[in-house]
Amino acid sequence: MPTTGSRIEEIRSEITEIAQAVPGAQELMQAMVKLLHERMLKYNWVGFYMLEPDARPPMLALGAFRGATTPHTRIPLNQGICGAAASSGQTVVVDDVSKDPRYLACSLETKSEIVVPVFVHGKVVGELDVDSHFAAAFTPEHQDLVQYCAGLVGKKLEATGK
Ligand code: SME
């Protein structure tokens, strides 16, 4: 059964309520990955990568996540779909990861992926990465949802500094 628009709306409003209730971005990221992973059928791995402060060269480090353990706990900006999203500041959607030479495999079951940057005062500080066992899982409605989630984390970081 496809995820309906009303289901996406339901998840969006639950996440909005959580964002208002939690004290900081760390709690928000933990709650967000749990909710998205448990409730969205095709979101089989959900996690945040955050830029390590002052790392040279710049490096993404795995933060809150749900799903299979990944070998990619640190990713330089010139590698992977994750590096592409962070270095360009653009959402990257890959409908078939087997056809994208940038792709770093986390699970052999992964077929499609979306990575959305998280911004604080206009600068990329990290990203929200979702992998699916289904090809082309991230339709425009899903892109909107994942972008909304990443946006909430950026706002929380701006508001609380943590
Ligand atoms: N697939 C990502 C690596 C992270 S794992 O999927 C969790 C990439 O290509 O950057």
mmCIF file with all atom_site columns, C-alpha atoms and ligand atoms in Angstrom:
data_model
loop_
_atom_site.group_PDB
_atom_site.id
_atom_site.type_symbol
_atom_site.label_atom_id
_atom_site.label_alt_id
_atom_site.label_comp_id
_atom_site.label_asym_id
_atom_site.label_entity_id
_atom_site.label_seq_id
_atom_site.pdbx_PDB_ins_code
_atom_site.Cartn_x
_atom_site.Cartn_y
_atom_site.Cartn_z
_atom_site.occupancy
_atom_site.B_iso_or_equiv
_atom_site.pdbx_formal_charge
_atom_site.auth_seq_id
_atom_site.auth_comp_id
_atom_site.auth_asym_id
_atom_site.auth_atom_id
_atom_site.pdbx_PDB_model_num
ATOM   1   C CA . MET A 1 1   ? 0.000  0.000  0.000   1.00 0.00 ? 1   MET A CA 1
ATOM   2   C CA . PRO A 1 2   ? 1.492  3.393  -0.917  1.00 0.00 ? 2   PRO A CA 1
ATOM   3   C CA . THR A 1 3   ? 2.007  5.911  1.850   1.00 0.00 ? 3   THR A CA 1
ATOM   4   C CA . THR A 1 4   ? -0.907 8.297  1.451   1.00 0.00 ? 4   THR A CA 1
ATOM   5   C CA . GLY A 1 5   ? -0.769 12.062 1.683   1.00 0.00 ? 5   GLY A CA 1
ATOM   6   C CA . SER A 1 6   ? -2.811 11.975 4.880   1.00 0.00 ? 6   SER A CA 1
ATOM   7   C CA . ARG A 1 7   ? -0.311 9.625  6.497   1.00 0.00 ? 7   ARG A CA 1
ATOM   8   C CA . ILE A 1 8   ? 2.513  11.977 5.602   1.00 0.00 ? 8   ILE A CA 1
ATOM   9   C CA . GLU A 1 9   ? 0.475  14.848 7.089   1.00 0.00 ? 9   GLU A CA 1
ATOM   10  C CA . GLU A 1 10  ? -0.050 12.816 10.272  1.00 0.00 ? 10  GLU A CA 1
ATOM   11  C CA . ILE A 1 11  ? 3.682  12.185 10.629  1.00 0.00 ? 11  ILE A CA 1
ATOM   12  C CA . ARG A 1 12  ? 4.449  15.821 9.867   1.00 0.00 ? 12  ARG A CA 1
ATOM   13  C CA . SER A 1 13  ? 2.158  17.065 12.630  1.00 0.00 ? 13  SER A CA 1
ATOM   14  C CA . GLU A 1 14  ? 3.501  14.533 15.145  1.00 0.00 ? 14  GLU A CA 1
ATOM   15  C CA . ILE A 1 15  ? 7.041  15.629 14.388  1.00 0.00 ? 15  ILE A CA 1
ATOM   16  C CA . THR A 1 16  ? 6.038  19.282 14.707  1.00 0.00 ? 16  THR A CA 1
ATOM   17  C CA . GLU A 1 17  ? 4.624  18.584 18.179  1.00 0.00 ? 17  GLU A CA 1
ATOM   18  C CA . ILE A 1 18  ? 7.778  16.719 19.201  1.00 0.00 ? 18  ILE A CA 1
ATOM   19  C CA . ALA A 1 19  ? 9.930  19.619 17.983  1.00 0.00 ? 19  ALA A CA 1
ATOM   20  C CA . GLN A 1 20  ? 7.995  21.986 20.229  1.00 0.00 ? 20  GLN A CA 1
ATOM   21  C CA . ALA A 1 21  ? 8.189  19.660 23.238  1.00 0.00 ? 21  ALA A CA 1
ATOM   22  C CA . VAL A 1 22  ? 11.880 18.656 23.311  1.00 0.00 ? 22  VAL A CA 1
ATOM   23  C CA . PRO A 1 23  ? 14.590 20.852 24.864  1.00 0.00 ? 23  PRO A CA 1
ATOM   24  C CA . GLY A 1 24  ? 17.171 20.614 22.091  1.00 0.00 ? 24  GLY A CA 1
ATOM   25  C CA . ALA A 1 25  ? 18.192 19.283 18.679  1.00 0.00 ? 25  ALA A CA 1
ATOM   26  C CA . GLN A 1 26  ? 19.824 16.114 20.048  1.00 0.00 ? 26  GLN A CA 1
ATOM   27  C CA . GLU A 1 27  ? 16.521 14.968 21.553  1.00 0.00 ? 27  GLU A CA 1
ATOM   28  C CA . LEU A 1 28  ? 14.699 16.012 18.389  1.00 0.00 ? 28  LEU A CA 1
ATOM   29  C CA . MET A 1 29  ? 17.029 14.012 16.138  1.00 0.00 ? 29  MET A CA 1
ATOM   30  C CA . GLN A 1 30  ? 16.677 10.906 18.350  1.00 0.00 ? 30  GLN A CA 1
ATOM   31  C CA . ALA A 1 31  ? 12.879 11.136 18.356  1.00 0.00 ? 31  ALA A CA 1
ATOM   32  C CA . MET A 1 32  ? 12.728 11.904 14.632  1.00 0.00 ? 32  MET A CA 1
ATOM   33  C CA . VAL A 1 33  ? 14.784 8.913  13.467  1.00 0.00 ? 33  VAL A CA 1
ATOM   34  C CA . LYS A 1 34  ? 12.720 6.629  15.727  1.00 0.00 ? 34  LYS A CA 1
ATOM   35  C CA . LEU A 1 35  ? 9.381  7.926  14.469  1.00 0.00 ? 35  LEU A CA 1
ATOM   36  C CA . LEU A 1 36  ? 10.335 7.926  10.778  1.00 0.00 ? 36  LEU A CA 1
ATOM   37  C CA . HIS A 1 37  ? 11.897 4.473  10.970  1.00 0.00 ? 37  HIS A CA 1
ATOM   38  C CA . GLU A 1 38  ? 9.027  2.903  12.895  1.00 0.00 ? 38  GLU A CA 1
ATOM   39  C CA . ARG A 1 39  ? 6.149  4.510  11.071  1.00 0.00 ? 39  ARG A CA 1
ATOM   40  C CA . MET A 1 40  ? 7.195  4.991  7.457   1.00 0.00 ? 40  MET A CA 1
ATOM   41  C CA . LEU A 1 41  ? 7.087  1.630  5.694   1.00 0.00 ? 41  LEU A CA 1
ATOM   42  C CA . LYS A 1 42  ? 9.765  2.413  3.143   1.00 0.00 ? 42  LYS A CA 1
ATOM   43  C CA . TYR A 1 43  ? 12.178 4.265  5.445   1.00 0.00 ? 43  TYR A CA 1
ATOM   44  C CA . ASN A 1 44  ? 14.420 1.313  6.270   1.00 0.00 ? 44  ASN A CA 1
ATOM   45  C CA . TRP A 1 45  ? 17.415 3.272  7.535   1.00 0.00 ? 45  TRP A CA 1
ATOM   46  C CA . VAL A 1 46  ? 17.118 6.785  8.930   1.00 0.00 ? 46  VAL A CA 1
ATOM   47  C CA . GLY A 1 47  ? 20.024 8.748  10.347  1.00 0.00 ? 47  GLY A CA 1
ATOM   48  C CA . PHE A 1 48  ? 21.807 12.042 10.793  1.00 0.00 ? 48  PHE A CA 1
ATOM   49  C CA . TYR A 1 49  ? 25.362 12.801 9.778   1.00 0.00 ? 49  TYR A CA 1
ATOM   50  C CA . MET A 1 50  ? 26.737 15.972 11.332  1.00 0.00 ? 50  MET A CA 1
ATOM   51  C CA . LEU A 1 51  ? 29.851 17.929 10.307  1.00 0.00 ? 51  LEU A CA 1
ATOM   52  C CA . GLU A 1 52  ? 32.613 17.483 12.854  1.00 0.00 ? 52  GLU A CA 1
ATOM   53  C CA . PRO A 1 53  ? 33.536 20.881 14.253  1.00 0.00 ? 53  PRO A CA 1
ATOM   54  C CA . ASP A 1 54  ? 36.934 22.086 13.036  1.00 0.00 ? 54  ASP A CA 1
ATOM   55  C CA . ALA A 1 55  ? 37.827 18.807 11.227  1.00 0.00 ? 55  ALA A CA 1
ATOM   56  C CA . ARG A 1 56  ? 40.295 19.344 8.353   1.00 0.00 ? 56  ARG A CA 1
ATOM   57  C CA . PRO A 1 57  ? 39.452 18.025 5.814   1.00 0.00 ? 57  PRO A CA 1
ATOM   58  C CA . PRO A 1 58  ? 35.751 18.434 6.676   1.00 0.00 ? 58  PRO A CA 1
ATOM   59  C CA . MET A 1 59  ? 34.137 15.204 7.857   1.00 0.00 ? 59  MET A CA 1
ATOM   60  C CA . LEU A 1 60  ? 30.591 13.972 8.426   1.00 0.00 ? 60  LEU A CA 1
ATOM   61  C CA . ALA A 1 61  ? 30.098 11.862 11.566  1.00 0.00 ? 61  ALA A CA 1
ATOM   62  C CA . LEU A 1 62  ? 27.185 9.510  12.141  1.00 0.00 ? 62  LEU A CA 1
ATOM   63  C CA . GLY A 1 63  ? 24.799 10.728 14.819  1.00 0.00 ? 63  GLY A CA 1
ATOM   64  C CA . ALA A 1 64  ? 21.327 9.508  15.786  1.00 0.00 ? 64  ALA A CA 1
ATOM   65  C CA . PHE A 1 65  ? 20.161 6.668  13.563  1.00 0.00 ? 65  PHE A CA 1
ATOM   66  C CA . ARG A 1 66  ? 17.764 3.727  13.334  1.00 0.00 ? 66  ARG A CA 1
ATOM   67  C CA . GLY A 1 67  ? 18.258 0.689  11.108  1.00 0.00 ? 67  GLY A CA 1
ATOM   68  C CA . ALA A 1 68  ? 21.138 -1.659 10.344  1.00 0.00 ? 68  ALA A CA 1
ATOM   69  C CA . THR A 1 69  ? 24.615 -0.831 11.610  1.00 0.00 ? 69  THR A CA 1
ATOM   70  C CA . THR A 1 70  ? 26.556 0.961  8.892   1.00 0.00 ? 70  THR A CA 1
ATOM   71  C CA . PRO A 1 71  ? 30.304 0.751  8.206   1.00 0.00 ? 71  PRO A CA 1
ATOM   72  C CA . HIS A 1 72  ? 30.170 4.432  7.210   1.00 0.00 ? 72  HIS A CA 1
ATOM   73  C CA . THR A 1 73  ? 30.443 6.204  10.533  1.00 0.00 ? 73  THR A CA 1
ATOM   74  C CA . ARG A 1 74  ? 32.618 9.024  9.123   1.00 0.00 ? 74  ARG A CA 1
ATOM   75  C CA . ILE A 1 75  ? 32.310 10.290 5.539   1.00 0.00 ? 75  ILE A CA 1
ATOM   76  C CA . PRO A 1 76  ? 34.551 12.934 3.915   1.00 0.00 ? 76  PRO A CA 1
ATOM   77  C CA . LEU A 1 77  ? 32.728 15.540 1.836   1.00 0.00 ? 77  LEU A CA 1
ATOM   78  C CA . ASN A 1 78  ? 34.135 14.206 -1.433  1.00 0.00 ? 78  ASN A CA 1
ATOM   79  C CA . GLN A 1 79  ? 32.609 10.764 -0.922  1.00 0.00 ? 79  GLN A CA 1
ATOM   80  C CA . GLY A 1 80  ? 29.173 9.214  -1.172  1.00 0.00 ? 80  GLY A CA 1
ATOM   81  C CA . ILE A 1 81  ? 25.709 10.602 -1.704  1.00 0.00 ? 81  ILE A CA 1
ATOM   82  C CA . CYS A 1 82  ? 26.162 12.020 1.794   1.00 0.00 ? 82  CYS A CA 1
ATOM   83  C CA . GLY A 1 83  ? 29.263 13.973 0.821   1.00 0.00 ? 83  GLY A CA 1
ATOM   84  C CA . ALA A 1 84  ? 27.517 15.253 -2.334  1.00 0.00 ? 84  ALA A CA 1
ATOM   85  C CA . ALA A 1 85  ? 24.540 16.616 -0.379  1.00 0.00 ? 85  ALA A CA 1
ATOM   86  C CA . ALA A 1 86  ? 26.692 18.270 2.291   1.00 0.00 ? 86  ALA A CA 1
ATOM   87  C CA . SER A 1 87  ? 29.185 19.820 -0.123  1.00 0.00 ? 87  SER A CA 1
ATOM   88  C CA . SER A 1 88  ? 26.528 21.151 -2.531  1.00 0.00 ? 88  SER A CA 1
ATOM   89  C CA . GLY A 1 89  ? 23.966 22.175 0.097   1.00 0.00 ? 89  GLY A CA 1
ATOM   90  C CA . GLN A 1 90  ? 21.333 20.486 -2.084  1.00 0.00 ? 90  GLN A CA 1
ATOM   91  C CA . THR A 1 91  ? 18.938 17.627 -1.484  1.00 0.00 ? 91  THR A CA 1
ATOM   92  C CA . VAL A 1 92  ? 20.105 14.525 -3.357  1.00 0.00 ? 92  VAL A CA 1
ATOM   93  C CA . VAL A 1 93  ? 17.555 11.874 -4.361  1.00 0.00 ? 93  VAL A CA 1
ATOM   94  C CA . VAL A 1 94  ? 18.796 8.636  -5.928  1.00 0.00 ? 94  VAL A CA 1
ATOM   95  C CA . ASP A 1 95  ? 16.071 6.354  -7.292  1.00 0.00 ? 95  ASP A CA 1
ATOM   96  C CA . ASP A 1 96  ? 18.441 3.458  -8.051  1.00 0.00 ? 96  ASP A CA 1
ATOM   97  C CA . VAL A 1 97  ? 21.622 3.452  -5.985  1.00 0.00 ? 97  VAL A CA 1
ATOM   98  C CA . SER A 1 98  ? 23.163 0.705  -8.149  1.00 0.00 ? 98  SER A CA 1
ATOM   99  C CA . LYS A 1 99  ? 23.378 3.233  -10.992 1.00 0.00 ? 99  LYS A CA 1
ATOM   100 C CA . ASP A 1 100 ? 25.042 6.016  -8.989  1.00 0.00 ? 100 ASP A CA 1
ATOM   101 C CA . PRO A 1 101 ? 28.842 5.741  -8.854  1.00 0.00 ? 101 PRO A CA 1
ATOM   102 C CA . ARG A 1 102 ? 28.945 8.033  -5.786  1.00 0.00 ? 102 ARG A CA 1
ATOM   103 C CA . TYR A 1 103 ? 26.956 5.593  -3.671  1.00 0.00 ? 103 TYR A CA 1
ATOM   104 C CA . LEU A 1 104 ? 28.605 4.087  -0.568  1.00 0.00 ? 104 LEU A CA 1
ATOM   105 C CA . ALA A 1 105 ? 26.777 0.880  0.374   1.00 0.00 ? 105 ALA A CA 1
ATOM   106 C CA . CYS A 1 106 ? 25.365 0.597  3.866   1.00 0.00 ? 106 CYS A CA 1
ATOM   107 C CA . SER A 1 107 ? 23.063 -2.393 3.289   1.00 0.00 ? 107 SER A CA 1
ATOM   108 C CA . LEU A 1 108 ? 22.862 -4.688 0.265   1.00 0.00 ? 108 LEU A CA 1
ATOM   109 C CA . GLU A 1 109 ? 19.087 -4.309 0.439   1.00 0.00 ? 109 GLU A CA 1
ATOM   110 C CA . THR A 1 110 ? 19.125 -0.553 -0.160  1.00 0.00 ? 110 THR A CA 1
ATOM   111 C CA . LYS A 1 111 ? 17.617 0.461  -3.502  1.00 0.00 ? 111 LYS A CA 1
ATOM   112 C CA . SER A 1 112 ? 16.990 4.195  -3.164  1.00 0.00 ? 112 SER A CA 1
ATOM   113 C CA . GLU A 1 113 ? 18.190 7.042  -0.964  1.00 0.00 ? 113 GLU A CA 1
ATOM   114 C CA . ILE A 1 114 ? 17.526 10.668 -0.073  1.00 0.00 ? 114 ILE A CA 1
ATOM   115 C CA . VAL A 1 115 ? 19.949 12.997 1.693   1.00 0.00 ? 115 VAL A CA 1
ATOM   116 C CA . VAL A 1 116 ? 18.806 16.455 2.835   1.00 0.00 ? 116 VAL A CA 1
ATOM   117 C CA . PRO A 1 117 ? 21.226 19.044 4.271   1.00 0.00 ? 117 PRO A CA 1
ATOM   118 C CA . VAL A 1 118 ? 20.554 20.645 7.655   1.00 0.00 ? 118 VAL A CA 1
ATOM   119 C CA . PHE A 1 119 ? 21.286 24.382 7.724   1.00 0.00 ? 119 PHE A CA 1
ATOM   120 C CA . VAL A 1 120 ? 22.040 26.713 10.629  1.00 0.00 ? 120 VAL A CA 1
ATOM   121 C CA . HIS A 1 121 ? 21.986 30.396 9.677   1.00 0.00 ? 121 HIS A CA 1
ATOM   122 C CA . GLY A 1 122 ? 22.436 29.422 6.025   1.00 0.00 ? 122 GLY A CA 1
ATOM   123 C CA . LYS A 1 123 ? 25.410 27.088 6.573   1.00 0.00 ? 123 LYS A CA 1
ATOM   124 C CA . VAL A 1 124 ? 25.345 23.303 6.213   1.00 0.00 ? 124 VAL A CA 1
ATOM   125 C CA . VAL A 1 125 ? 25.945 21.672 9.611   1.00 0.00 ? 125 VAL A CA 1
ATOM   126 C CA . GLY A 1 126 ? 24.831 18.143 8.773   1.00 0.00 ? 126 GLY A CA 1
ATOM   127 C CA . GLU A 1 127 ? 22.199 16.150 6.968   1.00 0.00 ? 127 GLU A CA 1
ATOM   128 C CA . LEU A 1 128 ? 19.320 13.725 7.265   1.00 0.00 ? 128 LEU A CA 1
ATOM   129 C CA . ASP A 1 129 ? 19.827 10.500 5.299   1.00 0.00 ? 129 ASP A CA 1
ATOM   130 C CA . VAL A 1 130 ? 17.050 7.986  4.554   1.00 0.00 ? 130 VAL A CA 1
ATOM   131 C CA . ASP A 1 131 ? 17.600 4.665  2.747   1.00 0.00 ? 131 ASP A CA 1
ATOM   132 C CA . SER A 1 132 ? 14.870 2.443  1.340   1.00 0.00 ? 132 SER A CA 1
ATOM   133 C CA . HIS A 1 133 ? 14.692 -1.194 0.330   1.00 0.00 ? 133 HIS A CA 1
ATOM   134 C CA . PHE A 1 134 ? 12.285 -0.004 -2.386  1.00 0.00 ? 134 PHE A CA 1
ATOM   135 C CA . ALA A 1 135 ? 13.405 1.593  -5.673  1.00 0.00 ? 135 ALA A CA 1
ATOM   136 C CA . ALA A 1 136 ? 12.377 5.229  -6.206  1.00 0.00 ? 136 ALA A CA 1
ATOM   137 C CA . ALA A 1 137 ? 10.786 5.472  -2.752  1.00 0.00 ? 137 ALA A CA 1
ATOM   138 C CA . PHE A 1 138 ? 11.343 9.205  -2.374  1.00 0.00 ? 138 PHE A CA 1
ATOM   139 C CA . THR A 1 139 ? 8.620  10.844 -4.430  1.00 0.00 ? 139 THR A CA 1
ATOM   140 C CA . PRO A 1 140 ? 8.149  14.629 -4.191  1.00 0.00 ? 140 PRO A CA 1
ATOM   141 C CA . GLU A 1 141 ? 5.783  14.182 -1.193  1.00 0.00 ? 141 GLU A CA 1
ATOM   142 C CA . HIS A 1 142 ? 8.493  12.257 0.640   1.00 0.00 ? 142 HIS A CA 1
ATOM   143 C CA . GLN A 1 143 ? 11.132 14.809 -0.342  1.00 0.00 ? 143 GLN A CA 1
ATOM   144 C CA . ASP A 1 144 ? 8.923  17.489 1.217   1.00 0.00 ? 144 ASP A CA 1
ATOM   145 C CA . LEU A 1 145 ? 8.572  15.493 4.431   1.00 0.00 ? 145 LEU A CA 1
ATOM   146 C CA . VAL A 1 146 ? 12.296 14.773 4.789   1.00 0.00 ? 146 VAL A CA 1
ATOM   147 C CA . GLN A 1 147 ? 13.134 18.401 3.980   1.00 0.00 ? 147 GLN A CA 1
ATOM   148 C CA . TYR A 1 148 ? 10.610 19.568 6.547   1.00 0.00 ? 148 TYR A CA 1
ATOM   149 C CA . CYS A 1 149 ? 12.238 17.296 9.169   1.00 0.00 ? 149 CYS A CA 1
ATOM   150 C CA . ALA A 1 150 ? 15.747 18.532 8.359   1.00 0.00 ? 150 ALA A CA 1
ATOM   151 C CA . GLY A 1 151 ? 14.418 22.107 8.549   1.00 0.00 ? 151 GLY A CA 1
ATOM   152 C CA . LEU A 1 152 ? 13.007 21.547 12.028  1.00 0.00 ? 152 LEU A CA 1
ATOM   153 C CA . VAL A 1 153 ? 16.408 20.349 13.243  1.00 0.00 ? 153 VAL A CA 1
ATOM   154 C CA . GLY A 1 154 ? 18.126 23.409 11.774  1.00 0.00 ? 154 GLY A CA 1
ATOM   155 C CA . LYS A 1 155 ? 15.596 25.701 13.482  1.00 0.00 ? 155 LYS A CA 1
ATOM   156 C CA . LYS A 1 156 ? 16.021 23.910 16.789  1.00 0.00 ? 156 LYS A CA 1
ATOM   157 C CA . LEU A 1 157 ? 19.806 24.273 16.560  1.00 0.00 ? 157 LEU A CA 1
ATOM   158 C CA . GLU A 1 158 ? 19.390 27.965 15.784  1.00 0.00 ? 158 GLU A CA 1
ATOM   159 C CA . ALA A 1 159 ? 16.997 28.437 18.698  1.00 0.00 ? 159 ALA A CA 1
ATOM   160 C CA . THR A 1 160 ? 18.853 26.451 21.354  1.00 0.00 ? 160 THR A CA 1
ATOM   161 C CA . GLY A 1 161 ? 22.435 26.198 20.114  1.00 0.00 ? 161 GLY A CA 1
ATOM   162 C CA . LYS A 1 162 ? 22.483 22.480 21.045  1.00 0.00 ? 162 LYS A CA 1
HETATM 163 N N1 . SME B 2 .   ? 24.779 5.637  1.231   1.00 0.00 ? 1   SME B N1 1
HETATM 164 C C1 . SME B 2 .   ? 25.465 6.733  1.848   1.00 0.00 ? 1   SME B C1 1
HETATM 165 C C2 . SME B 2 .   ? 26.320 6.284  3.004   1.00 0.00 ? 1   SME B C2 1
HETATM 166 C C3 . SME B 2 .   ? 25.607 6.226  4.286   1.00 0.00 ? 1   SME B C3 1
HETATM 167 S S1 . SME B 2 .   ? 24.783 4.768  4.542   1.00 0.00 ? 1   SME B S1 1
HETATM 168 O O1 . SME B 2 .   ? 23.764 4.671  3.487   1.00 0.00 ? 1   SME B O1 1
HETATM 169 C C4 . SME B 2 .   ? 23.970 4.772  5.972   1.00 0.00 ? 1   SME B C4 1
HETATM 170 C C5 . SME B 2 .   ? 26.297 7.467  0.805   1.00 0.00 ? 1   SME B C5 1
HETATM 171 O O2 . SME B 2 .   ? 26.393 7.024  -0.319  1.00 0.00 ? 1   SME B O2 1
HETATM 172 O O3 . SME B 2 .   ? 26.863 8.507  1.142   1.00 0.00 ? 1   SME B O3 1
#
